mmCIF file of C-alpha atoms and ligand atoms in Angstrom:
data_model
loop_
_atom_site.group_PDB
_atom_site.id
_atom_site.type_symbol
_atom_site.label_atom_id
_atom_site.label_comp_id
_atom_site.label_asym_id
_atom_site.label_seq_id
_atom_site.Cartn_x
_atom_site.Cartn_y
_atom_site.Cartn_z
ATOM 1 C CA MET A 1 32.622 84.197 126.500
ATOM 2 C CA ARG A 2 36.173 84.079 125.127
ATOM 3 C CA LEU A 3 37.774 87.510 125.031
ATOM 4 C CA LEU A 4 41.255 85.998 124.737
ATOM 5 C CA PRO A 5 42.521 83.338 122.349
ATOM 6 C CA PHE A 6 43.638 80.079 123.997
ATOM 7 C CA VAL A 7 47.257 80.626 122.968
ATOM 8 C CA LEU A 8 47.284 83.706 125.213
ATOM 9 C CA VAL A 9 45.810 81.684 128.083
ATOM 10 C CA ARG A 10 48.893 79.463 128.092
ATOM 11 C CA TRP A 11 51.216 82.409 127.713
ATOM 12 C CA LEU A 12 49.647 84.265 130.658
ATOM 13 C CA ALA A 13 50.489 81.569 133.204
ATOM 14 C CA ARG A 14 53.803 83.202 134.106
ATOM 15 C CA PRO A 15 52.779 86.868 134.035
ATOM 16 C CA LEU A 16 50.053 85.979 136.548
ATOM 17 C CA ALA A 17 52.720 85.256 139.174
ATOM 18 C CA PRO A 18 52.280 88.651 140.947
ATOM 19 C CA LEU A 19 48.579 87.866 141.412
ATOM 20 C CA ARG A 20 49.511 84.517 142.977
ATOM 21 C CA ALA A 21 51.769 86.375 145.398
ATOM 22 C CA LEU A 22 48.909 88.697 146.354
ATOM 23 C CA VAL A 23 46.620 85.699 146.940
ATOM 24 C CA ALA A 24 49.320 83.986 149.019
ATOM 25 C CA GLY A 25 49.631 87.170 151.106
ATOM 26 C CA GLN A 26 45.835 87.220 151.535
ATOM 27 C CA TRP A 27 45.520 90.561 149.733
ATOM 28 C CA LEU A 28 43.219 88.955 147.182
ATOM 29 C CA ARG A 29 40.909 85.968 147.174
ATOM 30 C CA VAL A 30 41.625 83.295 144.606
ATOM 31 C CA SER A 31 37.913 82.879 143.858
ATOM 32 C CA GLU A 32 37.605 86.565 142.959
ATOM 33 C CA VAL A 33 40.680 86.507 140.741
ATOM 34 C CA ASP A 34 39.513 83.308 139.048
ATOM 35 C CA GLY A 35 36.103 84.867 138.432
ATOM 36 C CA VAL A 36 37.684 87.703 136.429
ATOM 37 C CA LEU A 37 40.101 85.371 134.607
ATOM 38 C CA ALA A 38 37.309 82.963 133.632
ATOM 39 C CA TRP A 39 35.448 85.919 132.148
ATOM 40 C CA LEU A 40 38.426 86.489 129.815
ATOM 41 C CA HIS A 41 38.572 82.791 128.840
ATOM 42 C CA PRO A 42 36.945 79.727 130.467
ATOM 43 C CA ALA A 43 40.342 77.989 130.685
ATOM 44 C CA LEU A 44 42.160 80.876 132.375
ATOM 45 C CA ARG A 45 42.715 80.359 136.114
ATOM 46 C CA LEU A 46 45.339 81.310 138.659
ATOM 47 C CA ASN A 47 46.258 77.788 139.759
ATOM 48 C CA ARG A 48 43.646 75.294 138.594
ATOM 49 C CA VAL A 49 44.248 73.211 135.477
ATOM 50 C CA PHE A 50 41.791 73.611 132.634
ATOM 51 C CA ALA A 51 42.293 72.094 129.211
ATOM 52 C CA ARG A 52 40.797 72.499 125.780
ATOM 53 C CA VAL A 53 39.767 69.418 123.808
ATOM 54 C CA GLU A 54 41.918 69.293 120.683
ATOM 55 C CA GLY A 55 41.128 65.831 119.355
ATOM 56 C CA ARG A 56 39.132 62.642 119.882
ATOM 57 C CA SER A 57 39.893 59.201 118.499
ATOM 58 C CA TRP A 58 38.442 55.789 119.270
ATOM 59 C CA VAL A 59 41.253 53.394 120.164
ATOM 60 C CA ALA A 60 39.011 50.435 121.031
ATOM 61 C CA GLU A 61 35.313 49.719 120.800
ATOM 62 C CA ASP A 62 34.852 51.065 124.312
ATOM 63 C CA MET A 63 37.800 53.440 124.693
ATOM 64 C CA LEU A 64 38.361 56.989 123.493
ATOM 65 C CA ALA A 65 41.690 58.842 123.430
ATOM 66 C CA LEU A 66 41.196 62.526 124.200
ATOM 67 C CA ARG A 67 43.858 64.955 123.084
ATOM 68 C CA LEU A 68 43.876 67.992 125.345
ATOM 69 C CA ARG A 69 45.893 71.153 125.656
ATOM 70 C CA CYS A 70 46.267 72.433 129.195
ATOM 71 C CA ASN A 71 46.433 76.021 130.371
ATOM 72 C CA GLY A 72 49.802 76.843 131.888
ATOM 73 C CA ASN A 73 49.092 75.300 135.307
ATOM 74 C CA ALA A 74 50.014 71.654 134.660
ATOM 75 C CA HIS A 75 53.518 71.246 136.040
ATOM 76 C CA GLY A 76 55.757 68.192 136.125
ATOM 77 C CA TRP A 77 53.225 65.787 134.680
ATOM 78 C CA GLN A 78 54.494 62.422 133.480
ATOM 79 C CA ALA A 79 52.984 59.858 131.167
ATOM 80 C CA GLY A 80 51.732 56.929 133.250
ATOM 81 C CA GLN A 81 50.342 59.188 135.990
ATOM 82 C CA HIS A 82 46.631 59.806 136.362
ATOM 83 C CA VAL A 83 44.524 62.943 136.680
ATOM 84 C CA GLN A 84 41.018 63.698 137.844
ATOM 85 C CA VAL A 85 38.563 64.929 135.237
ATOM 86 C CA PHE A 86 35.854 67.161 136.717
ATOM 87 C CA LEU A 87 32.471 67.655 135.135
ATOM 88 C CA THR A 88 29.275 69.194 136.478
ATOM 89 C CA LEU A 89 26.148 67.290 135.481
ATOM 90 C CA ASP A 90 22.722 68.535 136.521
ATOM 91 C CA GLY A 91 24.353 70.829 139.051
ATOM 92 C CA VAL A 92 26.382 68.059 140.707
ATOM 93 C CA ARG A 93 30.145 68.051 140.364
ATOM 94 C CA HIS A 94 31.518 64.629 139.406
ATOM 95 C CA SER A 95 35.076 63.470 138.926
ATOM 96 C CA ARG A 96 36.903 60.372 137.771
ATOM 97 C CA SER A 97 40.532 59.447 137.445
ATOM 98 C CA TYR A 98 42.066 58.680 134.025
ATOM 99 C CA SER A 99 45.608 57.834 132.994
ATOM 100 C CA LEU A 100 47.884 60.072 130.981
ATOM 101 C CA THR A 101 48.902 58.110 127.913
ATOM 102 C CA ARG A 102 51.008 60.978 126.591
ATOM 103 C CA VAL A 103 52.506 64.179 127.995
ATOM 104 C CA ALA A 104 54.184 66.633 125.630
ATOM 105 C CA PRO A 105 56.281 69.626 126.710
ATOM 106 C CA ASP A 106 54.026 72.105 124.895
ATOM 107 C CA GLY A 107 51.013 71.428 127.127
ATOM 108 C CA TYR A 108 49.457 68.677 125.032
ATOM 109 C CA VAL A 109 48.354 65.583 126.925
ATOM 110 C CA GLU A 110 46.353 62.516 126.015
ATOM 111 C CA LEU A 111 43.920 60.691 128.266
ATOM 112 C CA ALA A 112 42.303 57.365 127.450
ATOM 113 C CA ILE A 113 38.760 56.970 128.730
ATOM 114 C CA ARG A 114 36.963 53.662 128.831
ATOM 115 C CA ARG A 115 33.195 53.493 128.780
ATOM 116 C CA GLN A 116 31.793 52.224 132.063
ATOM 117 C CA PRO A 117 28.373 50.608 131.739
ATOM 118 C CA GLY A 118 26.015 53.039 133.460
ATOM 119 C CA GLY A 119 28.898 55.442 134.191
ATOM 120 C CA ARG A 120 27.448 58.930 133.881
ATOM 121 C CA LEU A 121 30.727 60.746 133.612
ATOM 122 C CA SER A 122 32.456 58.400 131.168
ATOM 123 C CA ASN A 123 29.375 58.288 128.942
ATOM 124 C CA GLN A 124 29.148 62.073 128.968
ATOM 125 C CA LEU A 125 32.818 62.423 128.037
ATOM 126 C CA LEU A 126 32.645 59.797 125.323
ATOM 127 C CA ASP A 127 29.380 60.848 123.737
ATOM 128 C CA HIS A 128 29.086 64.588 124.269
ATOM 129 C CA LEU A 129 32.497 66.201 124.748
ATOM 130 C CA SER A 130 33.435 68.064 121.566
ATOM 131 C CA ILE A 131 36.563 69.578 120.123
ATOM 132 C CA GLY A 132 36.949 73.095 121.500
ATOM 133 C CA ASP A 133 35.203 72.291 124.804
ATOM 134 C CA VAL A 134 37.042 73.164 128.012
ATOM 135 C CA ILE A 135 37.211 70.776 130.985
ATOM 136 C CA GLU A 136 38.856 70.955 134.386
ATOM 137 C CA LEU A 137 41.563 68.497 135.426
ATOM 138 C CA GLY A 138 43.203 67.842 138.773
ATOM 139 C CA GLN A 139 46.963 67.734 139.210
ATOM 140 C CA ALA A 140 48.678 64.538 138.063
ATOM 141 C CA GLN A 141 49.434 61.834 140.604
ATOM 142 C CA GLY A 142 50.920 58.365 140.534
ATOM 143 C CA ASP A 143 54.241 56.661 141.109
ATOM 144 C CA LEU A 144 54.601 54.145 138.277
ATOM 145 C CA GLN A 145 57.971 54.643 136.641
ATOM 146 C CA TRP A 146 59.926 52.978 133.898
ATOM 147 C CA PRO A 147 62.591 50.719 135.477
ATOM 148 C CA GLU A 148 65.627 52.300 133.850
ATOM 149 C CA GLN A 149 68.128 49.670 134.980
ATOM 150 C CA ALA A 150 66.043 46.632 134.004
ATOM 151 C CA GLN A 151 67.522 44.112 131.587
ATOM 152 C CA GLY A 152 64.034 43.197 130.421
ATOM 153 C CA VAL A 153 60.595 44.609 131.219
ATOM 154 C CA LEU A 154 57.232 42.869 131.385
ATOM 155 C CA LEU A 155 54.116 45.046 131.199
ATOM 156 C CA LEU A 156 51.019 43.259 132.504
ATOM 157 C CA ALA A 157 47.739 45.025 131.891
ATOM 158 C CA ALA A 158 44.091 44.146 132.242
ATOM 159 C CA GLY A 159 41.336 46.262 130.695
ATOM 160 C CA SER A 160 42.044 49.979 130.958
ATOM 161 C CA GLY A 161 45.165 49.136 132.978
ATOM 162 C CA VAL A 162 46.942 49.285 129.645
ATOM 163 C CA THR A 163 46.669 53.084 129.552
ATOM 164 C CA PRO A 164 49.340 54.107 132.095
ATOM 165 C CA LEU A 165 51.622 51.345 130.798
ATOM 166 C CA LEU A 166 51.229 52.579 127.231
ATOM 167 C CA GLY A 167 52.228 56.058 128.383
ATOM 168 C CA LEU A 168 55.400 54.697 129.962
ATOM 169 C CA LEU A 169 56.097 52.426 126.987
ATOM 170 C CA ARG A 170 55.825 55.230 124.423
ATOM 171 C CA GLU A 171 58.273 57.360 126.361
ATOM 172 C CA ALA A 172 60.731 54.526 126.970
ATOM 173 C CA LEU A 173 60.842 53.596 123.281
ATOM 174 C CA ALA A 174 61.199 57.236 122.249
ATOM 175 C CA ARG A 175 64.172 57.531 124.637
ATOM 176 C CA GLY A 176 65.855 54.615 122.888
ATOM 177 C CA ILE A 177 65.422 51.903 125.511
ATOM 178 C CA THR A 178 66.688 48.690 123.888
ATOM 179 C CA ALA A 179 65.991 46.138 126.639
ATOM 180 C CA PRO A 180 63.466 43.450 125.661
ATOM 181 C CA ILE A 181 59.907 44.543 126.475
ATOM 182 C CA THR A 182 56.816 42.349 126.508
ATOM 183 C CA LEU A 183 53.339 43.806 126.870
ATOM 184 C CA LEU A 184 50.606 41.328 127.819
ATOM 185 C CA HIS A 185 47.158 42.892 127.681
ATOM 186 C CA TYR A 186 44.153 40.965 129.045
ATOM 187 C CA VAL A 187 40.740 41.928 127.673
ATOM 188 C CA ARG A 188 37.413 40.169 127.535
ATOM 189 C CA GLU A 189 36.848 40.456 123.786
ATOM 190 C CA HIS A 190 38.693 41.356 120.576
ATOM 191 C CA GLY A 191 37.084 44.786 120.327
ATOM 192 C CA GLN A 192 38.449 45.806 123.730
ATOM 193 C CA ARG A 193 42.072 45.536 122.618
ATOM 194 C CA ALA A 194 43.195 49.167 122.795
ATOM 195 C CA PHE A 195 45.661 51.064 120.582
ATOM 196 C CA VAL A 196 46.088 47.935 118.401
ATOM 197 C CA ASP A 197 47.235 49.724 115.234
ATOM 198 C CA GLU A 198 49.777 51.809 117.092
ATOM 199 C CA LEU A 199 51.121 48.881 119.078
ATOM 200 C CA GLN A 200 51.523 46.814 115.923
ATOM 201 C CA GLN A 201 53.423 49.677 114.299
ATOM 202 C CA LEU A 202 55.624 50.000 117.347
ATOM 203 C CA MET A 203 56.433 46.282 117.124
ATOM 204 C CA THR A 204 57.498 46.818 113.523
ATOM 205 C CA HIS A 205 59.739 49.746 114.415
ATOM 206 C CA TYR A 206 61.185 48.383 117.653
ATOM 207 C CA PRO A 207 62.319 44.751 117.416
ATOM 208 C CA ASN A 208 62.796 44.650 121.201
ATOM 209 C CA LEU A 209 59.009 45.006 121.721
ATOM 210 C CA ILE A 210 56.535 42.125 121.766
ATOM 211 C CA VAL A 211 52.823 42.770 122.322
ATOM 212 C CA ARG A 212 50.353 39.986 123.031
ATOM 213 C CA TRP A 213 46.689 40.082 123.788
ATOM 214 C CA ALA A 214 44.918 37.510 125.912
ATOM 215 C CA LEU A 215 41.158 37.113 125.620
ATOM 216 C CA THR A 216 39.390 36.187 128.810
ATOM 217 C CA GLY A 217 35.767 36.176 127.687
ATOM 218 C CA ALA A 218 35.736 35.146 124.015
ATOM 219 C CA SER A 219 34.441 31.853 122.676
ATOM 220 C CA GLU A 220 36.068 28.754 124.115
ATOM 221 C CA ARG A 221 38.124 28.231 120.955
ATOM 222 C CA GLU A 222 39.714 31.706 121.192
ATOM 223 C CA ARG A 223 39.832 32.107 124.936
ATOM 224 C CA ASP A 224 43.286 32.395 126.562
ATOM 225 C CA GLY A 225 41.950 32.577 130.081
ATOM 226 C CA ARG A 226 43.014 34.742 132.973
ATOM 227 C CA LEU A 227 46.609 35.491 133.901
ATOM 228 C CA SER A 228 48.331 32.241 134.831
ATOM 229 C CA ALA A 229 51.843 30.937 135.355
ATOM 230 C CA CYS A 230 52.032 29.396 131.886
ATOM 231 C CA HIS A 231 51.466 32.838 130.310
ATOM 232 C CA LEU A 232 54.664 34.042 131.958
ATOM 233 C CA GLU A 233 56.888 31.121 130.987
ATOM 234 C CA GLY A 234 59.918 31.933 128.864
ATOM 235 C CA LEU A 235 59.626 35.728 129.161
ATOM 236 C CA THR A 236 62.871 37.679 129.181
ATOM 237 C CA ALA A 237 62.343 40.200 131.950
ATOM 238 C CA ASP A 238 63.646 40.985 135.402
ATOM 239 C CA HIS A 239 61.158 43.752 136.195
ATOM 240 C CA ALA A 240 57.399 43.835 135.765
ATOM 241 C CA LEU A 241 54.768 46.547 135.930
ATOM 242 C CA ALA A 242 51.189 45.403 136.498
ATOM 243 C CA CYS A 243 48.091 47.536 136.222
ATOM 244 C CA GLY A 244 44.442 46.541 136.290
ATOM 245 C CA PRO A 245 41.687 45.486 138.656
ATOM 246 C CA ALA A 246 42.759 44.584 142.178
ATOM 247 C CA GLY A 247 42.291 40.830 141.618
ATOM 248 C CA PHE A 248 44.484 40.919 138.517
ATOM 249 C CA VAL A 249 47.244 42.852 140.255
ATOM 250 C CA GLN A 250 47.099 40.501 143.232
ATOM 251 C CA ARG A 251 47.469 37.528 140.879
ATOM 252 C CA ALA A 252 50.415 39.187 139.103
ATOM 253 C CA THR A 253 52.075 39.775 142.465
ATOM 254 C CA GLN A 254 51.667 36.114 143.387
ATOM 255 C CA LEU A 255 52.942 34.800 140.047
ATOM 256 C CA TRP A 256 55.796 37.140 139.175
ATOM 257 C CA PRO A 257 58.983 36.245 141.038
ATOM 258 C CA GLY A 258 61.023 39.365 140.180
ATOM 259 C CA ALA A 259 60.750 43.071 140.933
ATOM 260 C CA LEU A 260 57.271 44.415 140.381
ATOM 261 C CA GLN A 261 55.550 47.802 140.449
ATOM 262 C CA SER A 262 51.803 47.767 140.434
ATOM 263 C CA GLU A 263 48.726 49.933 140.436
ATOM 264 C CA ALA A 264 45.244 48.579 141.068
ATOM 265 C CA PHE A 265 42.220 50.625 140.217
ATOM 266 C CA THR A 266 39.157 48.567 141.030
ATOM 267 C CA ALA A 267 37.011 49.765 143.862
ATOM 268 C CA PRO A 268 37.134 47.463 146.861
ATOM 269 C CA THR A 269 34.579 44.695 146.730
ATOM 270 C CA ARG A 270 31.338 45.919 148.169
ATOM 271 C CA THR A 271 29.613 43.582 150.463
ATOM 272 C CA SER A 272 25.886 43.513 150.907
ATOM 273 C CA ALA A 273 26.403 42.071 154.330
ATOM 274 C CA VAL A 274 25.782 44.556 157.097
ATOM 275 C CA GLY A 275 28.671 44.578 159.510
ATOM 276 C CA SER A 276 28.418 45.230 163.185
ATOM 277 C CA SER A 277 26.851 48.493 164.240
ATOM 278 C CA VAL A 278 29.253 51.365 164.973
ATOM 279 C CA GLN A 279 28.950 55.002 165.951
ATOM 280 C CA LEU A 280 30.267 57.511 163.411
ATOM 281 C CA ARG A 281 31.166 61.052 164.426
ATOM 282 C CA PHE A 282 31.946 63.721 161.840
ATOM 283 C CA ALA A 283 33.735 66.375 163.864
ATOM 284 C CA ARG A 284 33.745 69.411 161.571
ATOM 285 C CA SER A 285 30.144 68.895 160.508
ATOM 286 C CA ARG A 286 29.125 68.271 164.142
ATOM 287 C CA GLN A 287 27.120 65.247 163.069
ATOM 288 C CA GLN A 288 26.756 61.725 164.356
ATOM 289 C CA ALA A 289 25.308 58.686 162.635
ATOM 290 C CA GLN A 290 24.773 55.032 163.269
ATOM 291 C CA GLY A 291 26.950 53.134 160.802
ATOM 292 C CA ASP A 292 28.149 49.651 160.061
ATOM 293 C CA SER A 293 31.590 48.122 159.871
ATOM 294 C CA ALA A 294 31.145 46.681 156.357
ATOM 295 C CA ARG A 295 30.897 49.718 154.102
ATOM 296 C CA SER A 296 33.307 52.534 153.309
ATOM 297 C CA LEU A 297 33.263 55.711 155.346
ATOM 298 C CA LEU A 298 32.697 57.636 152.118
ATOM 299 C CA GLU A 299 29.426 55.810 151.418
ATOM 300 C CA GLN A 300 28.304 56.127 155.003
ATOM 301 C CA ALA A 301 29.140 59.835 155.216
ATOM 302 C CA GLU A 302 27.124 60.370 152.019
ATOM 303 C CA ASP A 303 24.252 58.364 153.486
ATOM 304 C CA ALA A 304 24.395 60.723 156.460
ATOM 305 C CA GLY A 305 23.866 63.665 154.120
ATOM 306 C CA LEU A 306 27.482 64.872 153.943
ATOM 307 C CA ARG A 307 29.239 65.525 150.656
ATOM 308 C CA PRO A 308 32.907 64.651 151.196
ATOM 309 C CA ALA A 309 35.313 65.577 148.406
ATOM 310 C CA HIS A 310 36.099 62.528 146.350
ATOM 311 C CA GLY A 311 37.296 61.475 142.935
ATOM 312 C CA CYS A 312 38.055 57.931 141.867
ATOM 313 C CA ARG A 313 36.318 56.107 144.741
ATOM 314 C CA GLN A 314 39.036 53.491 144.260
ATOM 315 C CA GLY A 315 41.778 54.517 146.668
ATOM 316 C CA ILE A 316 43.963 56.069 143.982
ATOM 317 C CA CYS A 317 43.478 59.812 143.717
ATOM 318 C CA ALA A 318 43.663 60.705 147.438
ATOM 319 C CA SER A 319 41.041 63.424 147.056
ATOM 320 C CA CYS A 320 38.890 61.854 149.796
ATOM 321 C CA THR A 321 41.752 61.890 152.317
ATOM 322 C CA CYS A 322 40.604 62.872 155.779
ATOM 323 C CA THR A 323 42.100 62.746 159.278
ATOM 324 C CA LEU A 324 41.192 59.979 161.704
ATOM 325 C CA LEU A 325 40.627 61.550 165.129
ATOM 326 C CA THR A 326 39.678 58.550 167.279
ATOM 327 C CA GLY A 327 38.793 54.903 166.754
ATOM 328 C CA THR A 328 39.969 52.245 164.318
ATOM 329 C CA VAL A 329 39.406 51.909 160.587
ATOM 330 C CA ARG A 330 39.986 48.930 158.320
ATOM 331 C CA ASP A 331 41.486 49.154 154.810
ATOM 332 C CA LEU A 332 38.865 47.450 152.627
ATOM 333 C CA ARG A 333 41.533 46.326 150.158
ATOM 334 C CA ASN A 334 43.633 44.256 152.502
ATOM 335 C CA GLY A 335 42.053 44.312 155.951
ATOM 336 C CA ALA A 336 44.871 46.326 157.577
ATOM 337 C CA LEU A 337 43.778 48.203 160.707
ATOM 338 C CA PHE A 338 44.700 51.819 161.530
ATOM 339 C CA SER A 339 44.001 53.511 164.809
ATOM 340 C CA GLU A 340 46.615 56.216 165.251
ATOM 341 C CA PRO A 341 44.929 59.587 165.957
ATOM 342 C CA GLY A 342 45.912 62.162 163.334
ATOM 343 C CA GLN A 343 46.468 59.525 160.686
ATOM 344 C CA PRO A 344 45.336 60.452 157.147
ATOM 345 C CA ILE A 345 42.850 57.906 155.782
ATOM 346 C CA ARG A 346 41.109 57.559 152.416
ATOM 347 C CA LEU A 347 37.406 57.473 153.076
ATOM 348 C CA CYS A 348 36.551 55.461 149.959
ATOM 349 C CA ILE A 349 38.635 52.446 150.992
ATOM 350 C CA SER A 350 38.312 52.698 154.772
ATOM 351 C CA ALA A 351 35.528 51.116 156.815
ATOM 352 C CA PRO A 352 35.004 51.772 160.507
ATOM 353 C CA HIS A 353 36.264 48.808 162.508
ATOM 354 C CA ALA A 354 34.701 50.203 165.678
ATOM 355 C CA ASP A 355 33.290 53.594 166.711
ATOM 356 C CA VAL A 356 35.231 56.327 164.921
ATOM 357 C CA GLU A 357 35.518 60.077 164.786
ATOM 358 C CA ILE A 358 36.896 61.691 161.659
ATOM 359 C CA ASP A 359 37.710 65.287 160.772
ATOM 360 C CA LEU A 360 34.923 65.760 158.266
HETATM 361 S S1 LIG B 401 38.095 59.094 146.082
HETATM 362 FE FE1 LIG B 401 40.043 58.753 145.175
HETATM 363 S S2 LIG B 401 41.180 57.913 146.844
HETATM 364 FE FE2 LIG B 401 39.178 58.081 147.623
#
């Protein structure tokens, strides 16, 4: 039911401030207030971000740009950050993290969503989300920033890693940045090159921008291969931003000699090997389980029947953060060990190194 038009939903964000004060003072429950607001319009909430789908456009064979307009609860978002998209499928709430390729001051944002083979949520968004639908988003997170003082900027992207970099690039060019910029985008095949028309137009308008695509899986004649030192020769840049799967970002870090910001989004490599046996204790749930030291605590908590909050399952969104009470955990991305009681850990990228107790 929509008793209010969406334009009023955005306008109401400020007048709802007294209700927020009452919730903060525990005079009202947020769930009760949200229940009434959602009855007026499905995007109207006290604090949570809901957005209406305003447009859809395919920007690669396997990538869709979604144009959304948020209710008034998205504050301080920046292009290049990422947000969780929440969707309930068959009664189960799912979420995934996607990058903001555009953020406008009037509440419009753009997300680029790549199809994941077998990915329930991405396939649902790509194939079934329609203009006018309302979806829930998390708050934006992420630290990638345009290096304002750089004399030259190199943007290194692999796969959907191009999406946060495109967001930053659009804003930098619109602000009049004149330093030389090179974008190198690695994709398996031609059809996976994203935003090609727009990037070619940008190259025409901004002579300081060069965009190149490197094919890693095409026929031998066309193949450029994976990121290597010779791809970086002769580039005019003193600062690089790299975004893509963990292996790609690691390679960029090894090869690029200058300043570098990076964001890796691939889930840690799963091993089928069973590690040594460990005891897992989930304090708040008062449960114990026999676990192993090879797999993430998120997987093992789920195997034990718990349903920890989570989003990206890749160590990015922080929604699975939990407190380590006792024991030692290992970061699956780099092997670092953490054993300080009270330390926040991300369950999706942490494996028990020995017996552990966590506040779950
Ligand atoms: S689920 Fe996103 S950081 Fe763990």
